[in-house]
Amino acid sequence: MARRRPGLPRRQTLVGLWLLLSGVSLLGGALFALWLDGLVQPRGLARWALWLGSFSGGGTIFLVGLLLERQLFTPLRHLQVQLARLVANPDARDDYPPEGWLRGLGPDLTRIREAWRDDRGRLANARAEGARSAARIRQELEALLQVLDTPLLLCDRHRRLLLFNPAAETLFEEAPGLGLGKRLEALLPAASLEDALTQLPEDGSPREVLVPCGERWLRATLRRIPGSGGETLLTLVDATAAWASELGTGAALAELLPALRRHGAGLTSAADALSHLPRDGAGELQRRLERVVDEEGRSLADHLERLGETVEALQRQAERLAPLWSNDLWAALAERLPEGGPTITPIGMPAWFKGDAPALLEVLQALLAHLVEHTGRSRFDAEVCLGNKRVYLDLRWQGRPLTEERLRGWRGERLARLPLSPTLGEVLRQHASDAWSLADPDGEHARLRLPLPALERVGAPRPRTPPRPEFHDFGIAELPPPDAELAARPLRALEIVAFDTETTGLELRAGARVISIGACRIVNARLLASETFDLRVDPGRAIPPASTAIHGLTDEDVAGAPPPAVALPRFRDYIGDAVILAHNAAFDLLAIQPPDGGVRFDMPVLDTLLISRALDPSLDGHDLDSLAERYGLSFPPGSRHTALGDARVTAELWLSLLPRLEARGIDTLDDLLALQASAFDREDASAS
């Protein structure tokens, strides 16, 4: 164990020495007074003088110590706290103005603080003009990335992710390897991709490679960005559906074409032979050729029928037929209808189906216009009915059904706003659909019905989550290589994962288990709001009520959660190559490394409790609540004693301690680990 650094003794030691010395002096004075009183036996004023003189030494020591504590030592501690706040945040509140014998420093300290703030203000104004342009470019980039449907990844020369867009986040929704600063091979561990990246030309020429991703295959297009220092852009397309089409419908088409050519050649040969037969004496040969023509014709008709079915299946599998939620389609149709025109009211249960949304909207809008003109109605019901492998879109009105002759005329209408101006019937055939009209059982209503391919998906779509606050950080490209000597890496260049745990109890070596893990990521000395890990764990045993009173988690809250054997490897994957940070890390390390866990967390560990104790050994209170109060940090309501809430405050505490460490010349991980070791104490494994 490393020795504690030499320096000023702790306040408790000074107070103890002061009280001990005062007590010894008073006791010695009392014994001395008793001895002299018995020896001399003074009377009156002399006796009072004897006793006062004997107690004067101890009393003086006590009063001088009390005076120093009130007028010097306490003001010095308050000044130390205030200076620590100012170093961490120049705009921190001023709770401890100079007092006691340091009261005269008040104007000077105020002057220094105001000058510091003025300098920062002038510097901020000087940078504002350039920052506006950068902010505008960033907003345009973020807006573009938000609406782009193609998944994009941008990595630096060391294969660390600098950027990804929401489409990539959707594609890798369940992948723990997606995150700013994380390695590309943690997301797509494919040797083919690694080889393609090493051989990528520097002039920006694209290269394509198929990459396995779980049960899917992704077609990755790679481009080296010229003049960027080795940064690479990856655009990804899910090629699984295309391959299925090529191996299914495409293969069926490939098999049909030779047969069609063969039957066509047979018909041509038979017809040519028939044309050259003499008119007399060729009855038997003619009958044989006519039989060949008949057989080849039937076979050709059969194969043409199969070809038509295959083409229709191919159309149904086309990428333009995407999953649609019926309520979304009705809402989009209502927005397209002119003000004061017809209105639709969705009724019944919504459902999923497949369709080309822009084309269907044109079809429905055209049909509504015809229905208004034909029926004279302006209000229609829109209903979805489930059939056998089909979904029926119905437009319902009060009146009689339409005739087939009228529908035939509507099917021939061209939709001029669609590419190539297809007819309404052609769009329906593209969906393997048609349109017909029928009467309702009540005898008062009729409906126009469009059958469409159904989906097995059930339930409404999940609400759209707001965009991530951070999905790009180009500063990652300036970080040292991940495989460089970690001990010599600057503190601001560290990738750090701050984490915290909640457990079934404090006796981890006696069987207590982790029930919740929360973590957040720090990259480039910046806390990423969206790069979080929050997972509950089933401990396989009951949670004591005393523990529930602290963190609020009950047995019902962790029921169905993954066990430690599943949760801990997922947390290890989230950490990746980062350094881990915790407050009182000794406890949390025990929690995530149970004897039967099977996962080792062997990366460097930083502990804000030890760092704070090493920076301020003379101050009391290094628990998380005291340090949050000292540095002006706040817990959002309900987040204290939750794993993710405490992890976020621990991360903010690290960012507050960082300027103070740099002010003392502690710039690298090696320097910090040495400082941290100097403050280690055996009591840390059970501190809170």
XYZ file of C-alpha atoms in Angstrom:
688
model
C 0.000 0.000 0.000
C 1.362 3.452 -0.920
C 2.183 5.881 1.843
C 0.200 9.051 2.308
C 1.867 12.199 1.005
C 3.595 14.356 3.590
C 1.775 17.617 4.246
C -0.376 19.452 6.727
C -2.029 17.205 9.304
C -5.765 16.753 9.118
C -8.072 19.072 10.990
C -9.158 16.250 13.293
C -5.500 15.695 14.292
C -4.944 19.389 15.037
C -8.135 19.636 17.064
C -7.214 16.498 18.980
C -3.718 17.778 19.789
C -5.114 21.146 20.852
C -7.689 19.611 23.205
C -5.142 17.129 24.562
C -2.595 19.850 25.273
C -5.253 22.070 26.867
C -6.487 19.182 29.019
C -2.997 18.158 30.107
C -2.153 21.761 30.965
C -5.339 22.236 32.974
C -4.859 18.929 34.797
C -1.211 19.745 35.530
C -2.179 23.200 36.759
C -4.835 21.705 39.043
C -2.385 19.194 40.549
C 0.242 21.901 40.968
C -2.311 24.189 42.669
C -3.379 21.405 45.047
C 0.254 20.699 45.967
C 1.063 24.383 46.614
C -2.221 24.935 48.434
C -1.408 22.114 50.815
C 2.221 23.186 51.213
C 1.793 26.958 51.646
C -1.840 27.085 52.814
C -2.482 30.646 51.583
C -5.546 32.590 52.617
C -7.882 35.033 50.864
C -6.558 36.817 47.804
C -3.306 34.844 47.772
C -5.199 31.570 47.440
C -7.246 32.946 44.512
C -4.048 34.138 42.830
C -2.447 30.702 43.322
C -5.324 28.831 41.669
C -5.750 31.340 38.825
C -2.056 31.237 38.069
C -2.037 27.439 38.001
C -4.936 27.322 35.498
C -3.688 30.235 33.395
C -1.425 28.100 31.168
C -4.076 25.569 30.156
C -6.744 28.234 29.840
C -4.496 30.348 27.675
C -3.766 27.404 25.373
C -7.497 26.633 25.088
C -8.503 30.257 24.455
C -5.702 30.874 21.942
C -6.630 27.681 20.079
C -10.286 28.693 20.071
C -9.353 32.141 18.787
C -7.172 30.690 16.021
C -9.918 28.245 15.031
C -12.539 30.992 14.788
C -10.422 33.759 13.270
C -7.901 31.860 11.128
C -8.353 28.128 10.601
C -12.086 28.154 9.801
C -11.710 31.142 7.399
C -8.783 29.337 5.753
C -10.891 26.226 5.176
C -13.739 28.310 3.757
C -11.255 30.109 1.507
C -9.920 26.755 0.315
C -13.420 25.557 -0.550
C -14.209 28.793 -2.384
C -10.958 28.670 -4.365
C -11.665 25.027 -5.287
C -15.080 26.105 -6.586
C -13.591 28.947 -8.592
C -11.003 26.699 -10.214
C -13.696 24.180 -11.143
C -16.173 26.863 -12.235
C -15.386 30.602 -12.250
C -19.122 31.328 -12.143
C -19.713 29.334 -8.935
C -21.717 31.027 -6.198
C -19.846 32.879 -3.438
C -20.986 31.202 -0.211
C -17.820 31.835 1.823
C -16.628 35.447 1.692
C -13.357 36.038 3.603
C -13.963 36.373 7.348
C -12.027 36.640 10.604
C -8.428 37.775 10.181
C -8.779 37.183 6.404
C -11.578 39.705 6.069
C -9.179 42.187 4.498
C -8.699 39.843 1.543
C -12.365 40.294 0.565
C -11.948 43.228 -1.833
C -8.847 41.688 -3.417
C -10.539 38.321 -3.925
C -13.621 40.024 -5.382
C -11.380 42.038 -7.706
C -9.563 38.905 -8.879
C -12.837 37.075 -9.433
C -14.415 39.929 -11.395
C -11.269 40.363 -13.491
C -11.276 36.648 -14.210
C -14.893 36.799 -15.308
C -14.249 39.898 -17.455
C -11.343 38.173 -19.191
C -13.474 35.134 -19.860
C -16.255 37.363 -21.194
C -13.932 39.182 -23.588
C -12.476 35.889 -24.756
C -15.958 34.491 -25.313
C -16.962 37.561 -27.337
C -13.806 37.281 -29.431
C -14.640 33.678 -30.288
C -18.373 34.260 -30.814
C -18.119 35.368 -34.439
C -16.324 32.235 -35.547
C -18.522 30.086 -33.328
C -21.692 31.375 -35.042
C -20.493 30.146 -38.402
C -19.454 26.803 -36.933
C -22.799 26.477 -35.154
C -24.702 27.182 -38.367
C -22.714 24.533 -40.239
C -23.258 22.090 -37.389
C -27.016 22.716 -37.371
C -27.199 22.143 -41.114
C -25.176 18.957 -40.764
C -27.360 17.686 -37.927
C -30.547 18.493 -39.842
C -29.231 16.620 -42.871
C -28.186 13.624 -40.806
C -31.561 13.507 -39.050
C -33.543 13.139 -42.279
C -31.082 10.941 -44.174
C -32.436 7.390 -44.380
C -29.105 5.789 -45.304
C -27.085 4.631 -42.264
C -23.771 6.502 -42.081
C -20.672 5.900 -39.974
C -17.553 8.077 -39.942
C -14.402 6.811 -38.247
C -10.930 8.287 -37.802
C -7.610 6.757 -38.799
C -7.664 4.644 -35.637
C -11.153 3.249 -36.477
C -12.887 5.232 -33.703
C -16.399 6.454 -34.458
C -16.620 10.214 -35.014
C -20.166 10.356 -36.337
C -23.263 8.270 -36.896
C -26.745 9.314 -37.926
C -30.164 8.245 -36.546
C -30.560 5.738 -39.379
C -27.384 3.984 -38.187
C -28.692 4.075 -34.621
C -31.862 2.343 -35.795
C -29.879 -0.242 -37.752
C -27.693 -1.072 -34.727
C -30.457 -0.642 -32.149
C -29.398 -3.627 -30.042
C -25.631 -3.343 -30.605
C -23.573 -2.230 -27.563
C -20.661 -1.230 -29.809
C -22.352 1.912 -31.203
C -21.057 5.038 -29.475
C -18.820 8.022 -30.077
C -15.172 7.126 -29.601
C -15.815 3.363 -29.697
C -13.911 1.139 -32.100
C -15.474 0.135 -35.423
C -14.460 -3.503 -34.960
C -16.582 -3.621 -31.775
C -19.614 -2.805 -33.952
C -18.736 -4.787 -37.096
C -16.131 -7.428 -36.228
C -15.586 -8.709 -39.772
C -12.212 -9.620 -41.258
C -13.448 -8.642 -44.742
C -14.194 -5.113 -43.543
C -10.786 -4.867 -41.858
C -9.032 -5.922 -45.075
C -11.062 -3.478 -47.160
C -10.199 -0.590 -44.825
C -6.470 -1.310 -44.989
C -6.533 -1.379 -48.804
C -8.776 1.647 -49.311
C -7.337 4.188 -51.795
C -6.647 7.701 -50.546
C -8.293 9.489 -53.507
C -11.836 8.870 -52.252
C -12.666 6.063 -54.686
C -15.427 3.866 -53.260
C -15.046 0.205 -52.424
C -17.888 -2.173 -51.587
C -17.837 -5.133 -49.244
C -20.489 -7.443 -47.780
C -20.328 -7.498 -43.971
C -22.207 -9.937 -41.708
C -24.153 -8.312 -38.869
C -25.982 -10.884 -36.778
C -28.506 -12.595 -39.046
C -28.258 -9.855 -41.673
C -25.788 -8.963 -44.402
C -24.875 -5.321 -44.890
C -23.521 -3.898 -48.122
C -20.917 -1.352 -46.972
C -19.584 1.326 -49.319
C -16.255 2.679 -48.042
C -14.667 5.984 -49.002
C -11.531 7.571 -47.647
C -12.141 11.307 -47.206
C -9.322 13.163 -49.014
C -7.298 15.561 -46.885
C -8.839 14.377 -43.613
C -5.910 12.464 -42.171
C -7.280 8.999 -42.808
C -10.961 9.414 -41.906
C -13.310 6.918 -43.581
C -17.022 7.218 -44.428
C -19.143 4.056 -44.435
C -22.633 3.954 -45.975
C -24.590 0.810 -45.154
C -27.492 -0.925 -46.883
C -29.271 -3.999 -45.579
C -28.701 -6.438 -48.434
C -30.559 -9.334 -46.830
C -33.880 -8.604 -48.607
C -32.154 -8.161 -51.971
C -30.341 -11.475 -51.574
C -33.562 -13.215 -50.596
C -35.198 -11.784 -53.711
C -32.314 -12.923 -55.921
C -32.364 -16.413 -54.411
C -36.183 -16.633 -54.442
C -38.167 -14.728 -57.058
C -35.086 -13.944 -59.122
C -34.087 -17.588 -59.214
C -37.620 -18.538 -60.309
C -37.424 -16.048 -63.183
C -34.032 -17.410 -64.197
C -35.470 -20.936 -64.331
C -38.495 -19.900 -66.411
C -36.613 -18.060 -69.160
C -34.800 -21.138 -70.667
C -38.076 -23.078 -70.743
C -39.836 -20.204 -72.515
C -37.025 -19.966 -75.062
C -37.179 -23.727 -75.623
C -40.938 -23.750 -76.182
C -40.701 -20.705 -78.417
C -37.998 -22.365 -80.515
C -40.116 -25.524 -80.775
C -43.139 -23.545 -81.972
C -41.035 -21.664 -84.513
C -39.530 -24.882 -85.915
C -42.918 -26.623 -86.089
C -44.553 -23.643 -87.767
C -41.694 -23.420 -90.295
C -41.966 -27.128 -91.080
C -45.744 -26.812 -91.563
C -45.284 -23.964 -94.000
C -42.967 -26.065 -96.200
C -45.148 -29.192 -96.356
C -46.674 -30.046 -99.721
C -50.422 -29.807 -99.801
C -50.918 -33.432 -100.848
C -49.641 -36.621 -99.228
C -48.480 -35.143 -95.887
C -51.436 -35.930 -93.639
C -49.604 -37.963 -90.980
C -46.648 -35.569 -90.772
C -48.993 -32.603 -90.602
C -50.919 -34.127 -87.741
C -47.669 -34.792 -85.867
C -46.515 -31.198 -86.349
C -49.900 -29.838 -85.310
C -49.698 -31.978 -82.156
C -46.229 -30.529 -81.415
C -47.549 -27.014 -81.934
C -50.472 -27.742 -79.623
C -48.259 -29.210 -76.876
C -45.686 -26.442 -77.116
C -48.447 -23.848 -77.072
C -49.987 -25.302 -73.926
C -46.581 -25.498 -72.238
C -45.823 -21.964 -73.311
C -49.146 -20.722 -71.905
C -48.487 -22.542 -68.618
C -45.009 -21.051 -68.288
C -46.314 -17.612 -69.190
C -48.891 -17.941 -66.396
C -46.139 -18.868 -63.943
C -44.061 -15.997 -65.251
C -46.930 -13.601 -64.565
C -47.327 -14.903 -61.016
C -43.597 -14.554 -60.414
C -43.580 -10.991 -61.740
C -46.514 -10.129 -59.468
C -44.658 -11.640 -56.515
C -41.617 -9.600 -57.462
C -43.728 -6.464 -57.518
C -45.119 -7.279 -54.075
C -41.564 -7.770 -52.777
C -40.336 -4.522 -54.260
C -38.680 -2.140 -51.843
C -41.345 0.500 -52.505
C -43.909 -1.673 -50.716
C -42.963 -0.684 -47.202
C -44.721 -1.391 -43.880
C -47.474 1.170 -43.217
C -49.627 1.843 -40.163
C -53.198 2.567 -41.273
C -53.680 5.514 -38.902
C -50.607 7.172 -40.414
C -52.006 6.690 -43.908
C -55.410 8.178 -42.977
C -53.710 11.150 -41.268
C -51.554 11.813 -44.347
C -54.615 11.577 -46.600
C -56.544 14.062 -44.421
C -53.669 16.555 -44.724
C -53.773 16.336 -48.540
C -57.492 16.968 -48.855
C -58.404 20.568 -49.762
C -59.905 22.816 -47.126
C -63.676 22.752 -47.377
C -63.552 19.506 -49.366
C -64.387 15.954 -48.328
C -63.498 14.710 -44.839
C -62.644 11.200 -43.655
C -63.181 9.738 -40.190
C -61.063 6.655 -39.315
C -63.149 3.980 -37.574
C -62.488 0.456 -36.368
C -59.157 -1.078 -35.349
C -55.960 0.121 -37.082
C -53.588 -2.433 -38.632
C -50.262 -2.839 -40.465
C -50.039 -3.557 -44.204
C -47.569 -3.148 -47.073
C -47.843 -0.457 -49.683
C -46.253 2.389 -51.617
C -47.464 5.304 -49.501
C -47.126 8.142 -52.082
C -48.868 6.101 -54.775
C -51.641 4.932 -52.437
C -52.312 8.498 -51.331
C -52.730 9.558 -54.963
C -55.096 6.621 -55.566
C -57.206 7.352 -52.475
C -57.348 11.078 -53.206
C -58.520 10.398 -56.782
C -61.117 7.870 -55.596
C -62.431 10.317 -52.994
C -62.830 13.018 -55.630
C -64.848 10.609 -57.821
C -66.953 9.480 -54.852
C -67.807 13.075 -53.934
C -68.848 13.782 -57.505
C -70.840 10.563 -57.878
C -72.534 10.325 -54.453
C -72.822 14.009 -53.551
C -71.498 13.165 -50.085
C -68.673 15.020 -48.348
C -68.212 12.835 -45.258
C -66.739 9.354 -45.476
C -65.625 6.733 -42.978
C -62.227 5.065 -43.403
C -61.977 1.538 -42.029
C -59.413 -1.273 -42.083
C -60.724 -4.842 -42.140
C -58.556 -7.939 -41.724
C -58.898 -10.757 -44.240
C -57.025 -13.969 -44.967
C -53.462 -12.735 -45.603
C -54.916 -9.432 -46.823
C -55.892 -6.115 -45.318
C -58.898 -4.302 -46.795
C -58.888 -0.506 -46.968
C -62.528 0.602 -47.091
C -64.046 4.004 -47.871
C -67.627 3.915 -46.488
C -70.550 6.248 -47.204
C -74.313 6.320 -46.871
C -75.827 5.228 -50.138
C -75.683 2.546 -52.802
C -72.597 0.610 -54.015
C -70.843 1.492 -57.267
C -71.313 -0.396 -60.518
C -68.444 -2.321 -62.099
C -68.763 -0.236 -65.263
C -68.160 2.977 -63.322
C -65.202 1.449 -61.462
C -63.733 0.328 -64.782
C -63.727 3.906 -65.954
C -62.069 5.112 -62.761
C -59.333 2.465 -63.065
C -58.348 3.874 -66.443
C -57.754 7.407 -65.098
C -54.111 8.492 -65.224
C -52.424 9.844 -62.102
C -50.402 12.700 -63.576
C -48.542 13.531 -60.349
C -46.841 10.104 -60.239
C -43.771 9.234 -62.347
C -44.677 8.057 -65.888
C -48.346 8.932 -65.158
C -49.607 5.385 -64.497
C -53.295 4.633 -64.461
C -55.117 4.035 -61.205
C -55.537 0.392 -62.160
C -51.807 0.000 -62.834
C -50.958 1.268 -59.348
C -53.449 -1.195 -57.881
C -51.906 -4.051 -59.882
C -48.507 -3.008 -58.589
C -49.891 -3.783 -55.129
C -51.465 -7.048 -56.413
C -54.759 -5.298 -55.664
C -57.997 -4.182 -57.280
C -61.019 -2.079 -56.331
C -64.620 -3.207 -55.952
C -67.750 -1.928 -54.242
C -70.169 -3.727 -51.951
C -73.143 -2.974 -49.747
C -73.016 -3.034 -45.955
C -75.217 -5.520 -44.082
C -77.302 -2.648 -42.678
C -78.610 -1.905 -46.172
C -77.975 1.831 -45.744
C -74.230 2.110 -46.381
C -71.860 1.035 -49.128
C -68.112 0.877 -49.335
C -65.274 0.906 -51.848
C -62.709 -1.773 -50.966
C -58.974 -2.047 -51.787
C -57.193 -5.276 -50.707
C -53.487 -4.908 -49.799
C -50.747 -7.290 -48.562
C -50.925 -7.809 -44.789
C -48.106 -7.862 -42.244
C -47.737 -10.093 -39.202
C -46.702 -7.104 -37.118
C -49.175 -6.115 -34.407
C -49.508 -3.108 -32.140
C -49.091 0.584 -32.823
C -45.633 1.865 -33.806
C -43.449 2.999 -30.930
C -43.476 6.751 -30.314
C -40.633 8.471 -32.051
C -37.868 9.352 -29.637
C -36.300 12.816 -29.811
C -32.983 13.114 -31.653
C -29.885 12.216 -29.687
C -28.096 15.250 -28.227
C -24.748 13.897 -29.462
C -24.159 11.715 -32.471
C -20.931 13.269 -33.736
C -17.679 14.538 -32.224
C -14.920 15.335 -34.698
C -12.524 16.115 -31.827
C -12.137 12.362 -31.322
C -9.870 12.342 -34.382
C -7.309 14.417 -32.452
C -7.037 11.909 -29.591
C -3.916 9.727 -29.296
C -4.043 6.232 -30.804
C -6.005 3.758 -28.675
C -3.007 1.449 -28.490
C -0.597 4.179 -27.300
C 0.874 3.961 -23.816
C -2.202 4.575 -21.692
C -0.312 5.765 -18.617
C 1.166 8.712 -20.521
C -2.132 9.819 -22.021
C -3.338 13.321 -21.018
C -6.328 13.375 -18.686
C -8.445 15.337 -21.151
C -7.725 12.742 -23.851
C -9.038 9.848 -21.765
C -12.231 8.071 -22.699
C -13.934 7.528 -19.350
C -17.005 5.553 -18.318
C -18.443 6.767 -15.004
C -20.579 4.106 -13.339
C -22.437 3.294 -10.153
C -24.264 0.265 -8.788
C -27.139 -0.489 -6.467
C -27.000 -3.744 -4.518
C -29.043 -5.971 -2.231
C -26.820 -4.920 0.679
C -23.422 -3.606 1.717
C -21.847 -6.960 2.604
C -20.693 -7.905 -0.882
C -18.200 -10.485 0.341
C -20.979 -12.092 2.380
C -23.342 -12.642 -0.546
C -24.898 -9.268 -1.443
C -25.450 -8.888 -5.199
C -25.787 -6.100 -7.743
C -29.337 -5.231 -8.858
C -28.745 -2.123 -10.999
C -25.869 -0.743 -13.098
C -25.836 2.791 -14.483
C -23.081 4.414 -16.524
C -22.356 7.354 -18.812
C -19.473 8.193 -21.120
C -16.998 11.099 -21.108
C -15.128 11.829 -24.363
C -12.838 14.827 -24.874
C -13.635 16.014 -21.322
C -17.300 16.260 -22.341
C -20.152 14.313 -20.771
C -22.261 12.778 -23.550
C -25.882 13.049 -22.489
C -27.122 10.198 -24.659
C -24.279 7.678 -24.276
C -25.716 5.948 -21.226
C -26.035 2.426 -19.865
C -28.924 1.698 -17.503
C -29.723 -1.913 -16.712
C -31.421 -3.701 -13.854
C -30.106 -7.101 -12.820
C -31.922 -10.053 -11.301
C -29.796 -11.002 -8.259
C -31.459 -14.383 -7.875
C -32.388 -13.613 -4.269
C -34.761 -11.381 -2.335
C -33.978 -7.681 -1.850
C -34.040 -6.814 1.877
C -36.460 -4.033 2.908
C -33.552 -2.077 4.420
C -31.906 -1.876 0.991
C -35.186 -1.013 -0.739
C -35.541 1.932 1.661
C -32.309 3.371 0.191
C -32.592 2.802 -3.562
C -36.323 2.081 -3.876
C -35.925 -1.125 -5.914
C -38.093 -4.117 -5.019
C -38.216 -7.739 -6.142
C -40.928 -6.808 -8.672
C -38.676 -4.149 -10.219
C -35.966 -6.682 -11.116
C -38.282 -9.556 -12.033
C -37.523 -10.596 -15.606
C -34.255 -8.630 -15.704
C -31.143 -10.423 -17.022
C -29.033 -12.300 -14.454
C -25.448 -11.202 -13.672
C -24.055 -13.758 -16.131
C -25.830 -11.846 -18.938
C -25.793 -8.271 -17.601
C -22.109 -8.022 -16.645
C -20.746 -9.013 -20.107
C -23.089 -6.436 -21.647
C -21.672 -3.787 -19.321
C -18.135 -4.882 -20.206
C -18.967 -4.463 -23.896
C -20.312 -0.962 -23.186
C -17.039 0.055 -21.488
C -14.886 -1.020 -24.425
C -11.395 0.533 -24.215
C -12.370 3.226 -21.704
C -11.021 3.934 -18.219
C -13.694 3.479 -15.553
C -14.593 6.038 -12.889
C -16.643 5.657 -9.721
C -17.091 7.256 -6.331
C -15.723 4.831 -3.747
C -14.752 2.518 -6.583
C -13.637 -0.281 -4.245
C -17.276 -1.042 -3.395
C -18.596 -0.878 -6.966
C -15.753 -3.030 -8.314
C -16.681 -5.723 -5.835
C -20.310 -5.444 -6.971
C -19.551 -6.017 -10.674
C -17.003 -8.777 -10.066
C -18.803 -11.431 -8.002
C -17.058 -14.783 -7.590
C -19.347 -16.397 -10.162
C -19.458 -13.415 -12.545
C -16.940 -14.679 -15.070
C -16.086 -11.137 -16.244
C -12.922 -9.268 -15.298
C -12.722 -5.479 -15.326
C -8.962 -5.075 -15.604
C -8.823 -1.541 -17.013
C -7.494 1.436 -14.948
C -9.912 2.668 -12.275
C -10.327 6.260 -11.104
C -12.022 7.079 -7.797
C -13.403 10.570 -7.148
C -13.437 9.897 -3.401
C -9.666 9.242 -3.334
C -8.927 12.090 -5.749
C -10.864 14.582 -3.608
C -9.193 13.322 -0.435
C -5.760 13.670 -2.080
C -6.487 17.221 -3.253
C -7.974 18.414 0.048
C -6.653 16.263 2.907
C -7.413 18.965 5.473
C -11.101 19.228 4.540
C -13.854 17.063 5.952
C -16.605 15.437 3.903
C -15.570 13.506 0.787
C -18.813 11.587 0.331
C -20.797 12.207 -2.850
C -23.405 14.481 -1.235
C -20.764 16.680 0.416
C -18.717 16.983 -2.767
C -21.819 17.760 -4.826
C -22.597 20.579 -2.397
C -18.979 21.773 -2.406
C -18.782 22.020 -6.202
C -22.319 23.253 -6.791
C -23.594 20.054 -8.406
C -27.215 18.998 -8.133
C -29.099 15.724 -8.309
C -32.231 15.861 -10.465
C -35.363 15.012 -8.439
C -35.565 11.306 -7.722
C -32.113 10.482 -9.123
C -30.151 10.186 -5.856
C -29.379 6.572 -4.984
C -30.195 5.477 -8.521
C -27.325 3.929 -10.424
C -27.539 6.198 -13.485
C -28.265 9.349 -11.430
C -25.249 8.835 -9.161
C -23.064 7.928 -12.161
C -23.927 11.206 -13.896
C -23.136 13.279 -10.811
C -19.863 11.353 -10.434
C -19.012 12.260 -14.039
C -19.793 15.942 -13.398
C -17.681 15.794 -10.245
C -14.744 14.464 -12.293
C -15.085 17.376 -14.733
C -15.020 19.769 -11.747
C -11.887 18.139 -10.307
C -10.065 18.113 -13.641
C -9.022 21.821 -13.687
C -7.690 21.522 -10.116
C -5.614 18.502 -11.071
C -4.159 20.314 -14.089
C -3.370 23.354 -11.925
C -1.115 21.085 -9.811
C 0.713 19.650 -12.814
C -1.189 16.346 -12.750
C -1.677 15.987 -16.483
C -1.429 12.263 -17.269
C -3.160 9.105 -16.133
C 0.071 7.881 -14.532
C 0.353 11.066 -12.433
C -3.269 10.768 -11.327
C -3.004 7.108 -10.352
C 0.014 7.946 -8.187
C -1.887 10.785 -6.502
C -4.916 8.568 -6.021
C -2.823 5.790 -4.436
C -1.451 8.242 -1.892
C -4.959 8.795 -0.499
C -6.032 5.159 -0.271
C -7.383 4.057 3.078
C -8.618 0.696 4.305
C -11.981 2.234 5.135
C -12.687 3.000 1.487
C -14.115 -0.418 0.716
C -17.134 0.328 2.889
C -17.470 4.100 2.558
C -20.529 5.508 0.849
